[in-house]
Each structure stands twice: as C-alpha cells, then as structure tokens.
Short mmCIF file of C-alpha atoms in Angstrom, two decimals:
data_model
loop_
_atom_site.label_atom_id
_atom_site.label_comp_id
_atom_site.label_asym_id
_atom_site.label_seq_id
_atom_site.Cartn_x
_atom_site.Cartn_y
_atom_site.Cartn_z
CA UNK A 1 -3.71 70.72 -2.01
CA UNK A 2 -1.94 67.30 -1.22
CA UNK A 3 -0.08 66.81 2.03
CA UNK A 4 2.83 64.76 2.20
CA UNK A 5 0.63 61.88 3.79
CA UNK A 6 -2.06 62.44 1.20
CA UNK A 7 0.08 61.77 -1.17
CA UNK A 8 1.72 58.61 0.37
CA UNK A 9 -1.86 56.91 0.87
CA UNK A 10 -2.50 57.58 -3.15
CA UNK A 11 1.32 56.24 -3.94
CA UNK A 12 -0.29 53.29 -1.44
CA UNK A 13 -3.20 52.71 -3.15
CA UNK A 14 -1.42 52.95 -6.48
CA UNK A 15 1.28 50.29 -5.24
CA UNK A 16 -2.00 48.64 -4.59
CA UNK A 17 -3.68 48.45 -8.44
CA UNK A 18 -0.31 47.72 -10.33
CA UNK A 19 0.47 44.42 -7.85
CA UNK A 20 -0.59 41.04 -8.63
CA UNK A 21 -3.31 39.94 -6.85
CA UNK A 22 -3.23 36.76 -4.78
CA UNK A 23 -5.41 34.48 -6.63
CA UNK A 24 -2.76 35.53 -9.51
CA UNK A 25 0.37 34.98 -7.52
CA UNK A 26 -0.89 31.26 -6.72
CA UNK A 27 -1.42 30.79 -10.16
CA UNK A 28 1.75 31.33 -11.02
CA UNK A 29 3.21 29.37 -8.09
CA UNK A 30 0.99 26.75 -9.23
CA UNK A 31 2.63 26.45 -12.79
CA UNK A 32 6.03 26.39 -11.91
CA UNK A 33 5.56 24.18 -9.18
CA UNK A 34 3.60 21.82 -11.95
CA UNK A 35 6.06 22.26 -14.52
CA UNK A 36 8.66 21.70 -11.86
CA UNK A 37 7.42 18.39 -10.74
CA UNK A 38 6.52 17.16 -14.55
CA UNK A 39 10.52 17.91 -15.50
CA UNK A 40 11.26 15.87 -12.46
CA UNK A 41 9.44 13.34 -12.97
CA UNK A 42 10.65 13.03 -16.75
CA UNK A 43 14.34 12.91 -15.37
CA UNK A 44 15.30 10.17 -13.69
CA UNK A 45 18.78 10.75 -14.45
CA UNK A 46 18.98 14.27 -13.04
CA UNK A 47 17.97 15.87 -10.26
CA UNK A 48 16.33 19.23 -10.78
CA UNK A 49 14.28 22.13 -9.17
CA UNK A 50 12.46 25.00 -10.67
CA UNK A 51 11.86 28.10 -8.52
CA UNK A 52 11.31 31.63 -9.34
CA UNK A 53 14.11 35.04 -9.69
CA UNK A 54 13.49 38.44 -10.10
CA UNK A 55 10.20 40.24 -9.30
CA UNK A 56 8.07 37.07 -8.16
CA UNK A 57 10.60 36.66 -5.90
CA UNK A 58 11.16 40.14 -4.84
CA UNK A 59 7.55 41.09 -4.32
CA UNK A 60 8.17 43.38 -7.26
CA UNK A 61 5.65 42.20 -9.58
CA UNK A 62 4.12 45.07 -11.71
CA UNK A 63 0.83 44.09 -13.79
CA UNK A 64 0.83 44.39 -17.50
CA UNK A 65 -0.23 48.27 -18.04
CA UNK A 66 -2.59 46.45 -20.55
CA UNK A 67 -5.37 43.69 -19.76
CA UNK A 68 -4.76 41.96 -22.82
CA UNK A 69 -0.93 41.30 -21.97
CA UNK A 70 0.66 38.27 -19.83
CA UNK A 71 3.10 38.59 -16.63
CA UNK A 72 6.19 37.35 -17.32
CA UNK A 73 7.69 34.11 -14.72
CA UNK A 74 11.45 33.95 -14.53
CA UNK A 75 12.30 30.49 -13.18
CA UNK A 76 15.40 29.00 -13.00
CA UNK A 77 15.75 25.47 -13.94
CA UNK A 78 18.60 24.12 -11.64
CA UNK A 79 20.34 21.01 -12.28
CA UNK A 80 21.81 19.71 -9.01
CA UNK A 81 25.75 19.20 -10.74
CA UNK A 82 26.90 19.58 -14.27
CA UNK A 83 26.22 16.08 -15.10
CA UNK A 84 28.91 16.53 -17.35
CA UNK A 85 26.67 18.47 -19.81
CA UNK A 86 28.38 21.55 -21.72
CA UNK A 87 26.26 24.46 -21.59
CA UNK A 88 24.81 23.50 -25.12
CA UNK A 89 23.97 20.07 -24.50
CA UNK A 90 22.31 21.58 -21.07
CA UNK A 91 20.41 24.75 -22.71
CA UNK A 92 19.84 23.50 -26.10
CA UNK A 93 19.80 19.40 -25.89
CA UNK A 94 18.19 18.58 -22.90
CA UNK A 95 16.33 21.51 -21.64
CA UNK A 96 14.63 22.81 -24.41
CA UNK A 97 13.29 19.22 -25.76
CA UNK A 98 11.91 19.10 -22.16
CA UNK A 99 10.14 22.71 -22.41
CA UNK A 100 8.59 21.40 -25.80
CA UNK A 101 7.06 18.26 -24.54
CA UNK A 102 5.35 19.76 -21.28
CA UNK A 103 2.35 21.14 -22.90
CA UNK A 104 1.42 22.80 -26.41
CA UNK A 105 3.51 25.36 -26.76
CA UNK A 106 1.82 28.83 -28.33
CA UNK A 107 3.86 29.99 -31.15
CA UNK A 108 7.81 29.08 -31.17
CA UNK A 109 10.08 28.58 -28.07
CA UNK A 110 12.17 31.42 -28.30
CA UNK A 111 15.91 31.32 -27.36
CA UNK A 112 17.11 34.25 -25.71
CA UNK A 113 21.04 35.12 -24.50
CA UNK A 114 20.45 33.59 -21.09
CA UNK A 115 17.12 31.63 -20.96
CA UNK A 116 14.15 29.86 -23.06
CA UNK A 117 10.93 32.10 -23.01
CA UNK A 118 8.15 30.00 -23.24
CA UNK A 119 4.16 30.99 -24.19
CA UNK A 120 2.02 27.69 -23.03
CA UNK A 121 -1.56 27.44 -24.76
CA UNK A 122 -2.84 25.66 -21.59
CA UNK A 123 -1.08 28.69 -19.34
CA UNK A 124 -3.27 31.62 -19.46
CA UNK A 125 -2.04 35.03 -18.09
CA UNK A 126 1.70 34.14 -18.00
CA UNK A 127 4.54 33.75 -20.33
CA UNK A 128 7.77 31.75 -18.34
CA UNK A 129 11.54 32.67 -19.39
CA UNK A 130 13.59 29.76 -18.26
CA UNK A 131 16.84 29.66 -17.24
CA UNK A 132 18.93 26.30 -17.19
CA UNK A 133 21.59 26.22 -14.81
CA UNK A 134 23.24 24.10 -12.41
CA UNK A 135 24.19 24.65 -8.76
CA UNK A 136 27.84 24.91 -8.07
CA UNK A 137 28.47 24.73 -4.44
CA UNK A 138 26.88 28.38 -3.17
CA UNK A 139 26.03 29.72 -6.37
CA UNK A 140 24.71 28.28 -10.05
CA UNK A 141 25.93 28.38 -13.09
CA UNK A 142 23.76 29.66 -16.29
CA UNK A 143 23.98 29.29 -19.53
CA UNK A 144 25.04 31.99 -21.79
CA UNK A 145 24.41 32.25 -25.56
CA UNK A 146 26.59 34.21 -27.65
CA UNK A 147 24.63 34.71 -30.57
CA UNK A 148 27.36 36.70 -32.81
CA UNK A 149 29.79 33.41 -32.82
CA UNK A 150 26.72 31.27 -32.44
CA UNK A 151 28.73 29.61 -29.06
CA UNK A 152 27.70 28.68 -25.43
CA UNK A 153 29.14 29.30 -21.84
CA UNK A 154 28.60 28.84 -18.28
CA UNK A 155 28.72 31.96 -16.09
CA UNK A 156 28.32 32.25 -12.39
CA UNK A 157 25.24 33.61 -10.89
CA UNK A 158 23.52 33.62 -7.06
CA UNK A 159 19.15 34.53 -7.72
CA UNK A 160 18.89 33.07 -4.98
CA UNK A 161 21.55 35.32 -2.60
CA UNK A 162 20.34 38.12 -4.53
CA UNK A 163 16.47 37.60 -3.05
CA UNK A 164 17.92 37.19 0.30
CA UNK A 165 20.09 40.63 0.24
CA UNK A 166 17.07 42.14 -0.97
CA UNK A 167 14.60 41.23 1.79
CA UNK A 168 17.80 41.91 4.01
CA UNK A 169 17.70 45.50 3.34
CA UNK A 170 14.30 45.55 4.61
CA UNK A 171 14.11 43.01 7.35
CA UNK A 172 13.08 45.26 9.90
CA UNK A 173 10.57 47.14 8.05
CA UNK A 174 9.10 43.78 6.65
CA UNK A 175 9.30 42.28 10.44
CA UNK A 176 7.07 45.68 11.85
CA UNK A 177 4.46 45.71 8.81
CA UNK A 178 4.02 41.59 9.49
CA UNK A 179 3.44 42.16 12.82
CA UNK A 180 1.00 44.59 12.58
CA UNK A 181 -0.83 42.91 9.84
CA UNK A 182 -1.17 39.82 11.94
CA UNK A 183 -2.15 42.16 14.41
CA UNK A 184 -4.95 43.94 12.82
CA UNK A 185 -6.24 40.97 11.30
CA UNK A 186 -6.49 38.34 14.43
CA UNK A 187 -4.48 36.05 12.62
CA UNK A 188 -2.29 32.95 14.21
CA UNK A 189 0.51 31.91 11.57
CA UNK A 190 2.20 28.85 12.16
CA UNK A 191 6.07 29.71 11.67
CA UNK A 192 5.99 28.13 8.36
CA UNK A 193 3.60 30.13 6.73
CA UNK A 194 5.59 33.49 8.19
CA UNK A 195 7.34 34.03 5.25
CA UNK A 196 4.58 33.66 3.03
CA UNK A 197 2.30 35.64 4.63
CA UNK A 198 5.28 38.49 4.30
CA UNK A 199 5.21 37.98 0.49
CA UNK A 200 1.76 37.93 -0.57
CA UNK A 201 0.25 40.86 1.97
CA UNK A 202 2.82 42.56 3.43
CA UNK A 203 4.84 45.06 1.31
CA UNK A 204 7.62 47.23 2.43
CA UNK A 205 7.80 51.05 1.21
CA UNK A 206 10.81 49.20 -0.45
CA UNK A 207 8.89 47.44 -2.62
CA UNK A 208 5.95 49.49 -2.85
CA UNK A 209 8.55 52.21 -4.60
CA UNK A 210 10.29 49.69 -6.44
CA UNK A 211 6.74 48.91 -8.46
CA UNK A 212 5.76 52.81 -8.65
CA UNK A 213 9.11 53.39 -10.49
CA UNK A 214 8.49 50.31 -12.67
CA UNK A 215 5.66 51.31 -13.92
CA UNK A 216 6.39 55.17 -14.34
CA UNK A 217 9.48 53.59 -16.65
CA UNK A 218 6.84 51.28 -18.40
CA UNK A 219 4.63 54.12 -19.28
CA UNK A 220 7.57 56.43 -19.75
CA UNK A 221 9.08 54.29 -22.50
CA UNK A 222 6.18 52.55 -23.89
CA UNK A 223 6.75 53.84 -27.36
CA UNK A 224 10.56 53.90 -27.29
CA UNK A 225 13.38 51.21 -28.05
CA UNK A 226 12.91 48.68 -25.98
CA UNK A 227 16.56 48.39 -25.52
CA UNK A 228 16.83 51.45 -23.63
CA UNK A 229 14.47 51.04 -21.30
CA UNK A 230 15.81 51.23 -17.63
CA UNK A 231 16.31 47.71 -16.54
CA UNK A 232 14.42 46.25 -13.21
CA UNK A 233 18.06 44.84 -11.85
CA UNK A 234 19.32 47.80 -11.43
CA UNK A 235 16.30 49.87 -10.16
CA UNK A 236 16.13 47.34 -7.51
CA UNK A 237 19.87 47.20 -6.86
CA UNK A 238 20.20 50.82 -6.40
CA UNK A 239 16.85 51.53 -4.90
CA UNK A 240 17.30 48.43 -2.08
CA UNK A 241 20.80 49.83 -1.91
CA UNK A 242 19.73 53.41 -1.15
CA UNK A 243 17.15 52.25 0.81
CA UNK A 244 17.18 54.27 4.55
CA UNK A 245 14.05 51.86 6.12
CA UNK A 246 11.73 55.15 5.59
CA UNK A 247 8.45 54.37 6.26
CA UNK A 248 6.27 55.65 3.33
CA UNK A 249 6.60 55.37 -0.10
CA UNK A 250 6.59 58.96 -0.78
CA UNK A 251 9.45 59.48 1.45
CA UNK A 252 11.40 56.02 0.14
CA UNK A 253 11.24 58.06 -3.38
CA UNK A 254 11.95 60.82 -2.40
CA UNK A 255 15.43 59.33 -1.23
CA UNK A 256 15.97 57.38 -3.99
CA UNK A 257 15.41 60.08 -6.98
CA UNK A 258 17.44 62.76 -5.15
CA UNK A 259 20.81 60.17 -3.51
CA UNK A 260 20.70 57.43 -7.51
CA UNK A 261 22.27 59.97 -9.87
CA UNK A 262 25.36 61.12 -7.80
CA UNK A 263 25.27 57.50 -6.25
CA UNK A 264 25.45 55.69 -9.87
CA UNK A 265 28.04 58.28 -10.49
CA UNK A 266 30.42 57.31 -7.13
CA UNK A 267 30.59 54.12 -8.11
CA UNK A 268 31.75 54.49 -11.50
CA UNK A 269 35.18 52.14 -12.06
CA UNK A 270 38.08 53.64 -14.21
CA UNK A 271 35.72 55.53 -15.86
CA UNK A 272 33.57 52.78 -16.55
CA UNK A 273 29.78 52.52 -15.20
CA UNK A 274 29.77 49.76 -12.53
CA UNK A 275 26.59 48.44 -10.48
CA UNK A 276 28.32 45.79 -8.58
CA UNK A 277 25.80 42.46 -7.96
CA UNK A 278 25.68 42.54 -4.50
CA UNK A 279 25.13 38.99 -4.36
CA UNK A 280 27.83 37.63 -6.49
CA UNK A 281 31.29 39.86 -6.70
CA UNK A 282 32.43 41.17 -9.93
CA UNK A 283 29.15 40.90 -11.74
CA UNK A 284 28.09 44.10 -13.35
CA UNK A 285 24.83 44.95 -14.19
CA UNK A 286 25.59 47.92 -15.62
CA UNK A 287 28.19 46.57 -17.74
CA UNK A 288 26.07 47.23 -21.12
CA UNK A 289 25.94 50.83 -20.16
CA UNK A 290 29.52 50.99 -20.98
CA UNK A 291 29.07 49.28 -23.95
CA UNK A 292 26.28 51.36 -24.88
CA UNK A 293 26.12 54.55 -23.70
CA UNK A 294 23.36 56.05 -24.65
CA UNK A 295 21.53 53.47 -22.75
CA UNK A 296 23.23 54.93 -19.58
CA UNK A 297 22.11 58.34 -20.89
CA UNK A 298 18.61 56.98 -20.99
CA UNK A 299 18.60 55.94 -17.41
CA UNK A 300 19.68 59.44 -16.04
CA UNK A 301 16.77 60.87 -18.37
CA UNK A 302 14.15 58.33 -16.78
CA UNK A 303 15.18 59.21 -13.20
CA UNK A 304 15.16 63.01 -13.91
CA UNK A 305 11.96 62.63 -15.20
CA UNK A 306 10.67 60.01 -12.34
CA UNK A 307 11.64 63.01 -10.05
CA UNK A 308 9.99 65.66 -11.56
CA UNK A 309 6.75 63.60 -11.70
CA UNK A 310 6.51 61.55 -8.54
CA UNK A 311 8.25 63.91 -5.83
CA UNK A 312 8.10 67.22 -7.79
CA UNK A 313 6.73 70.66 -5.99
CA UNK A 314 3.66 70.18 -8.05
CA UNK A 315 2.11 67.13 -6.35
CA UNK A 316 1.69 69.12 -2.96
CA UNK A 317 0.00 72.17 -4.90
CA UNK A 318 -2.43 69.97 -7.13
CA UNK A 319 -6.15 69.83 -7.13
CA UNK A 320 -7.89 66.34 -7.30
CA UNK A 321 -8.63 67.01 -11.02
CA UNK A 322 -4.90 67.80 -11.59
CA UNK A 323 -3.67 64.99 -9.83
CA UNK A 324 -5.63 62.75 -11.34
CA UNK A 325 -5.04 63.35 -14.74
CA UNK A 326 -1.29 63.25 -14.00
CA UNK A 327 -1.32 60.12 -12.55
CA UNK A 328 -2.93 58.84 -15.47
CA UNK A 329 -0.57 59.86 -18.00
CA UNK A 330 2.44 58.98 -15.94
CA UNK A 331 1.13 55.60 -14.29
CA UNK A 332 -1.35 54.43 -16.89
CA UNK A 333 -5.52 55.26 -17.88
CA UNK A 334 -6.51 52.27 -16.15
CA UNK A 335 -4.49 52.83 -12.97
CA UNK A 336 -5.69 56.37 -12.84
CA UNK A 337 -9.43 55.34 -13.17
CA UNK A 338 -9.29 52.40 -10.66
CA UNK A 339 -7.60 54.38 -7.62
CA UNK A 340 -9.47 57.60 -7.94
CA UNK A 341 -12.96 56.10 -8.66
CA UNK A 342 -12.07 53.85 -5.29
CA UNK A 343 -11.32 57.09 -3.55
CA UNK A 344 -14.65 58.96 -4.75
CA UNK A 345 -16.62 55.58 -3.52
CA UNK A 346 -14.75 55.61 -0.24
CA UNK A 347 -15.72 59.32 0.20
CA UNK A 348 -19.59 59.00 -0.54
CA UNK A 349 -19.43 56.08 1.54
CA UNK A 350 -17.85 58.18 4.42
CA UNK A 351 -19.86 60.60 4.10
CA UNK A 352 -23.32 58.42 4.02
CA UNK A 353 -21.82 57.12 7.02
CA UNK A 354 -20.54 60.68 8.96
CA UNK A 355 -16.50 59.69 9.09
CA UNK A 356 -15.54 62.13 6.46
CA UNK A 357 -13.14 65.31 7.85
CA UNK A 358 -12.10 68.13 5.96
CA UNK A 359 -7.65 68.61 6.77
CA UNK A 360 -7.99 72.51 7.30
CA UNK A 361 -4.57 72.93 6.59
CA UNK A 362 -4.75 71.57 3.27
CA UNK A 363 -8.38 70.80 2.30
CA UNK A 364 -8.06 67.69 2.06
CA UNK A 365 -10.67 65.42 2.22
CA UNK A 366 -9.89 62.29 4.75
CA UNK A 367 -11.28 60.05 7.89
CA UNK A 368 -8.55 62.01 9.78
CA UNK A 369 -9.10 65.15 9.41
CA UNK A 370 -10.63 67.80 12.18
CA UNK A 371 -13.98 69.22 10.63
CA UNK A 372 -16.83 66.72 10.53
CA UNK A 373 -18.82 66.62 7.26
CA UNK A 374 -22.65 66.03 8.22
CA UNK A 375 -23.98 63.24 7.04
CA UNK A 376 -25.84 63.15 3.72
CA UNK A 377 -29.51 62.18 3.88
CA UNK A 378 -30.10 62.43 0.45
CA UNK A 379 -30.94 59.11 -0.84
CA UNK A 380 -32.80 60.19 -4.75
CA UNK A 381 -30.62 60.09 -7.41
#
C-alpha cells in the first residue's frame, strides 16, 4: 500500500532520474555560450546573441529514455535589427553558412520549418536546433519556411516572455523551495547567482510534473507517428496555466489530469481548438490541431491515459513489486531500475543504521514512520 506521500517521494525521485544532471546542464551552457561567442566574433557587421528556449530554459529538460540518444538545445540566434536581411537571406544565406563553418558538422544540416538542427562531431551528448531571428522592439521575429511553395517569412515570437510567464506561475513556490535549499545546505549566494541556483537545484512541483508527463508521453508514443505525439508547448502551457502552487507533484498531477480536458475544451474559439501563447497574443499553439484533428484526438487519448496511470486508484493499492513494474513500463526500464534499486539501498542502509519505521497505516516502509525496525547485525552474505 502507497500513501499519497509515498507516492509523491517516488514521483520525486523519478523527477529526479529523468533530469539532466548538472555537470550536463553546464555542458550545454558551455556550447552555446561557445558557439555564441565564435558567431560573434565572425560578425563584425551584426550584432548577435545566442541563448536557449524551451525546456533548458524552463527547467523542463527530460533525458533521452535511451543512453545512446542526444538532448536536444533549442537556441535562438538573435540578430539585434533586420539588417535589412529577408528572412531567406537571414535563415538560409547568412545563418546557415555560419552553422557550417563552426565545427565539423555530423551528417547534413538539416532545415526544418522554423530552425537549423545541427549534429556537431566535436559536441557529444547534444544535438542544437537553431532558430535565426531578430529582435523587434519587445519581441523577435523568426523565420518561417514554407516548404509546400518553397517561400520564407518572418513571424512574431517572445521565448523569452514565454520563460518569464512560466517561472511567474511559480514564483512563490520557486522563492520557498530556494530558500529552504539555501537553508539546508549552509549556503551564502551572492544575488547574482540566485537565479541560477533556482535553475539547476531547485525544482518546483511545476516542473517536476511537467517532466513526469514528458516522459509518460515519450514512452507512451515511442512506437507511434511521431507527428502525433503531444507537443511539450502545450503541456507546459496548460499545465503552468492550471497550475494551483500545490506543493507535491502527486497533487500538481492530480490537478492537471482531472481540470486539462474540460479546460482545453473552454477555450475552444468558434469551434476551433485554441491554446492562446500567453506570451505573445494571437499565437496558437494548438492551431495544427485544427488542421489535423486527429492529432487533437491523440492528445485527449495521452491525458486519459496519463490519468489512469499516474493518479489512478491503483497506485495507492499497489505492492512494491506492482509498482515497480508499472513504473517501468510507463516511465521507462532504466528509470524503473535506477529509483527502486536506490530505494532498496536506502532501506538496507536504514536499517544497518536503525532509522527504518514501518507506516502502520499503510505498511509502508520509511524514516518516518512509527514502528522502529531493529537493527540488522547480520554482516555474512
């Protein structure tokens, strides 16, 4: 038997296994930051900064459910003003030449509707989709590739308001969890390195859900289209949206998997599906849903799914074995295997050491339970 806190210290130490680890995260800063200052240096003529969108921003990164795969970087490459440049001569004429020289590219540059994705031979681990844009008074404008007329746009987009609504929605949680970590850990943080303290070690049940549902969807659709596969955009819209500053992760799913369907559903728009950005008005992410329907019908499958197999009735009533063995077929072998064989470590450990309580209303085994496990003294095999 799981109680609701049993279960929101495995969803914990799940959130845990599927994040990128710091030595990881700087990495990844690193390259962008290099590839950043390379471009600038190359460009006398322009002025232009690279910084990251999307999960690495977010603190939503999810690891590759497989070893062998990379993370995926999206940067945007931001040109100060137009410099007169169409959006061909920007995406195609002067970025891209720039991507090609940086390093040895592995494989082709590939061109995709709104960005280059790049695979670097000399960049291990991480595969960068670029998008060239330039800034545009409070927003930026991107380049857009129409591949069925072969033609090129500008459209307006704000990454950058967008990662400041997000942590927005949960400053307060973000504020309490930094201050106890600092707390707990003795630490004195200049007020520079606040924020990045907040990204790398302190995550919000926000976020912490956010990845959990990734993932699930990742596993979920693994051998599927990969065009309908729930997008991130708008699991983080509508999840940051929904979000109620709960303070577990069981409890911030909870919300989200029973309020998203009817919620998706109230904001629909003359009939038409209609996840407004919340950072740039009248930008729809859900506008391919309405040009696709069955991808819509796919999302309402994943989330009916999602809560059936992270909230459902069952998770309270399983045994270790059961739960286990669900987890690993709905969040991935090598998740599965890494949190529970932590968990059986952290028990023979407790127990070695005499901190080990039984939970007599649920038989649970934790360090905060009532009945005292004696000590084990047996030290053979």
């Amino acid at each position: 038997m799981y109680s609701t806190n049993a279960i929101n210290d495995l969803y914990r130490r799940i959130g845990l296994a599927i994040d990128i680890s710091d030595e990881m995260f700087e990495k990844a800063v690193a390259e962008y930051e290099a590839l950043g200052k390379w471009i600038d240096k190359e460009t006398p003529q322009y002025k232009i900064s690279i910084y990251p969108q999307g999960s690495f921003a977010l603190g939503t990164v999810v690891r590759p459910i497989n070893d062998s795969d990379d993370y995926d970087i999206d940067l945007v490459c931001e040109f100060e003003q137009s410099y007169a440049l169409t959006a061909q001569e920007l995406k195609v004429n002067t970025v891209k030449p720039l991507l090609l020289r940086y390093k040895r590219v592995d494989g082709e540059i590939e061109e995709k509707r709104r960005c280059w994705h790049v695979e670097y031979e000399d960049v291990p681990n991480f595969h960068m989709d670029i998008i060239p844009a330039y800034k545009d008074r409070s927003i930026i404008q991107i380049t857009e590739h129409d591949e069925q007329s072969n033609s090129y746009s500008y459209i307006g987009s704000n990454p950058a308001g967008y990662t400041r609504w997000f942590f927005k929605r949960c400053e307060r949680q973000s504020t309490r969890l930094y201050e106890n970590y600092v707390r707990e850990h003795k630490l004195v943080v200049a007020q520079a390195d606040v924020e990045k303290v907040k990204r790398l070690k302190v995550k919000t049940p926000l976020q912490r859900a956010i990845q959990l549902l990734k993932r699930h969807r990742d596993i979920m659709f693994s051998d599927r289209d990969e065009k309908l596969k729930p997008i991130s955009i708008i699991i983080t819209t509508v999840a940051a949206q929904l979000y109620q500053e709960e303070d577990s992760v069981y409890e911030t799913l909870r919300n989200f998997l029973n309020k998203a369907p009817a919620y998706i559903l109230m904001k629909k728009q003359n009939g038409m599906f209609y996840i407004e950005n919340p950072s740039y008005a009248g930008d729809n992410f859900a506008n391919k849903w309405n040009e696709h329907p069955e991808r819509a019908e796919t999302f309402f499958e994943w989330l009916e799914r999602a809560k059936k197999d992270l909230t459902g009735e069952w998770l309270e009533k399983s045994t270790t074995i059961e739960m286990a063995s669900n987890i690993k077929k709905m969040l991935g072998m090598n998740t599965g295997n890494k949190v529970f064989s932590d968990i059986a470590n952290e028990s023979h450990a407790a127990i070695k050491e005499g901190t080990l309580k039984i939970d007599p209303a649920t038989g649970t085994l934790s360090k905060t339970g009532t009945i005292s496990i004696p000590k084990n003294h047996h030290y053979g095999a």
